Structures are given as structure tokens and as C-alpha cells.
């Protein structure tokens, strides 16, 4: 079994893909269980990728998600993010707008 939180989802996904692959490193008979723990639904990463692995594994991979601080019904999870961490229309951690690098020439 694997317990995952935050960006550990990427590493767990690599492991689960090897389990799901018939010719993977673990062979076609290996099984895996994964529990992904996040505070809210907006913190959950790579959900679609986990679903793809589960679908491809023919019952050999099981992934469950648990939320530890999900808002009450009707409450927007973005309302719980402290203002200093969320700037609408801007990068999650920075107050300034994103300006991509533009070379002067060449």
C-alpha cells in the first residue's frame, strides 16, 4: 500500500503505472492500494491520471481519496484560502501578474 499527500502523488502515480502495466517491473500479478490525503478538493492533484491507471489495471490497482478539511455544503473551498495566498487572476503564490520572458531579438 501507498499513502500519498500533496506532490507525492506524482511519485505514487509512477509506481501505480508500473503495477498496472502487464509487462511492468512488477509483472502482471502485482496489486497496489493507494490512499491520497488532501485538505480540500482544490488541493488534490492528478485525479484524472489516477482514474486512468485504475481503469487500465483490471482491478489490480485501487485508489481512494480522503479530504481532511472539506468545506460545508454550498461553501466555496477557495473562500477558505487566506487572502495572502490567493490573488485572483494571478499566480497562486505571487502578488504580481505573470509576465513571460520576451527576448529582444534572435
Tab-separated table of C-alpha atoms in Angstrom:
chain	number	residue	atom	x	y	z
A	1	UNK	CA	0.000	0.000	0.000
A	2	UNK	CA	0.960	3.612	-0.586
A	3	UNK	CA	-0.048	6.702	1.405
A	4	UNK	CA	0.230	9.945	-0.588
A	5	UNK	CA	-0.118	13.638	0.228
A	6	UNK	CA	0.473	16.682	-1.967
A	7	UNK	CA	3.108	16.385	-4.666
A	8	UNK	CA	3.853	12.805	-3.616
A	9	UNK	CA	1.002	11.978	-5.992
A	10	UNK	CA	3.416	12.197	-8.939
A	11	UNK	CA	5.754	9.567	-7.499
A	12	UNK	CA	2.873	7.299	-6.488
A	13	UNK	CA	1.439	7.584	-9.982
A	14	UNK	CA	4.694	6.314	-11.488
A	15	UNK	CA	4.660	3.334	-9.135
A	16	UNK	CA	0.998	2.548	-9.845
A	17	UNK	CA	1.572	2.729	-13.601
A	18	UNK	CA	4.267	0.050	-13.263
A	19	UNK	CA	1.874	-2.122	-11.268
A	20	UNK	CA	-0.905	-1.619	-13.832
A	21	UNK	CA	1.306	-2.447	-16.828
A	22	UNK	CA	1.175	-6.140	-17.768
A	23	UNK	CA	4.839	-6.039	-18.740
A	24	UNK	CA	5.797	-3.619	-15.959
A	25	UNK	CA	8.593	-4.003	-13.447
A	26	UNK	CA	6.316	-5.871	-11.022
A	27	UNK	CA	4.807	-8.326	-13.503
A	28	UNK	CA	1.151	-8.833	-14.272
A	29	UNK	CA	0.117	-10.299	-10.918
A	30	UNK	CA	1.085	-7.471	-8.555
A	31	UNK	CA	-1.640	-5.433	-6.829
A	32	UNK	CA	-1.492	-1.992	-5.204
A	33	UNK	CA	-3.644	0.164	-2.959
A	34	UNK	CA	-3.187	3.932	-2.654
A	35	UNK	CA	-4.704	6.444	-0.236
A	36	UNK	CA	-4.396	10.097	-1.320
A	37	UNK	CA	-4.848	12.564	1.556
A	38	UNK	CA	-5.576	16.254	0.940
A	39	UNK	CA	-7.085	19.137	2.894
A	40	UNK	CA	-9.699	20.111	0.278
A	41	UNK	CA	-10.692	19.148	-3.245
A	42	UNK	CA	-8.654	22.041	-4.684
A	43	UNK	CA	-5.519	20.500	-3.126
A	44	UNK	CA	-5.984	17.128	-4.845
A	45	UNK	CA	-3.535	16.601	-7.695
A	46	UNK	CA	-3.662	14.364	-10.781
A	47	UNK	CA	-7.107	12.880	-10.143
A	48	UNK	CA	-7.750	12.127	-13.823
A	49	UNK	CA	-4.376	10.383	-14.120
A	50	UNK	CA	-5.165	8.188	-11.103
A	51	UNK	CA	-8.524	7.279	-12.667
A	52	UNK	CA	-6.792	6.262	-15.910
A	53	UNK	CA	-4.398	3.952	-14.057
A	54	UNK	CA	-7.240	2.340	-12.093
A	55	UNK	CA	-9.206	1.762	-15.312
A	56	UNK	CA	-6.179	0.228	-17.065
A	57	UNK	CA	-5.233	-2.071	-14.189
A	58	UNK	CA	-8.171	-4.506	-14.440
A	59	UNK	CA	-8.869	-4.416	-10.711
A	60	UNK	CA	-5.236	-4.699	-9.596
A	61	UNK	CA	-4.957	-1.022	-8.541
A	62	UNK	CA	-7.291	0.726	-6.108
A	63	UNK	CA	-7.027	4.450	-5.302
A	64	UNK	CA	-9.046	6.168	-2.581
A	65	UNK	CA	-9.066	9.872	-1.762
A	66	UNK	CA	-9.720	11.421	1.632
A	67	UNK	CA	-10.275	15.098	2.403
A	68	UNK	CA	-9.423	16.365	5.874
A	69	UNK	CA	-10.853	19.917	5.707
A	70	UNK	CA	-13.539	19.917	3.031
A	71	UNK	CA	-15.872	22.934	3.304
A	72	UNK	CA	-19.504	22.581	4.282
A	73	UNK	CA	-22.160	22.109	1.604
A	74	UNK	CA	-22.535	25.192	-0.548
A	75	UNK	CA	-19.256	26.729	0.663
A	76	UNK	CA	-16.615	27.514	-1.974
A	77	UNK	CA	-13.246	25.954	-0.994
A	78	UNK	CA	-11.464	28.986	-2.488
A	79	UNK	CA	-13.121	31.146	0.196
A	80	UNK	CA	-11.076	29.288	2.821
A	81	UNK	CA	-7.722	30.165	1.263
A	82	UNK	CA	-6.188	33.047	3.255
A	83	UNK	CA	-6.058	36.274	1.182
A	84	UNK	CA	-2.259	36.435	1.356
A	85	UNK	CA	-2.085	33.120	-0.551
A	86	UNK	CA	-4.716	33.695	-3.217
A	87	UNK	CA	-4.697	36.599	-5.633
A	88	UNK	CA	-7.469	36.279	-8.248
A	89	UNK	CA	-6.065	36.321	-11.778
A	90	UNK	CA	-2.506	35.888	-10.583
A	91	UNK	CA	-0.093	33.092	-9.735
A	92	UNK	CA	-1.027	31.230	-6.530
A	93	UNK	CA	1.980	32.444	-4.515
A	94	UNK	CA	2.849	35.840	-6.010
A	95	UNK	CA	1.082	39.180	-5.847
A	96	UNK	CA	2.287	40.347	-9.261
A	97	UNK	CA	0.849	39.216	-12.583
A	98	UNK	CA	2.859	36.689	-14.581
A	99	UNK	CA	4.904	38.227	-17.394
A	100	UNK	CA	6.624	35.616	-19.567
A	101	UNK	CA	10.166	36.280	-20.771
A	102	UNK	CA	10.237	38.022	-24.142
A	103	UNK	CA	13.664	38.027	-25.859
A	104	UNK	CA	14.733	41.272	-27.504
A	105	UNK	CA	15.798	39.511	-30.682
A	106	UNK	CA	17.140	36.394	-32.285
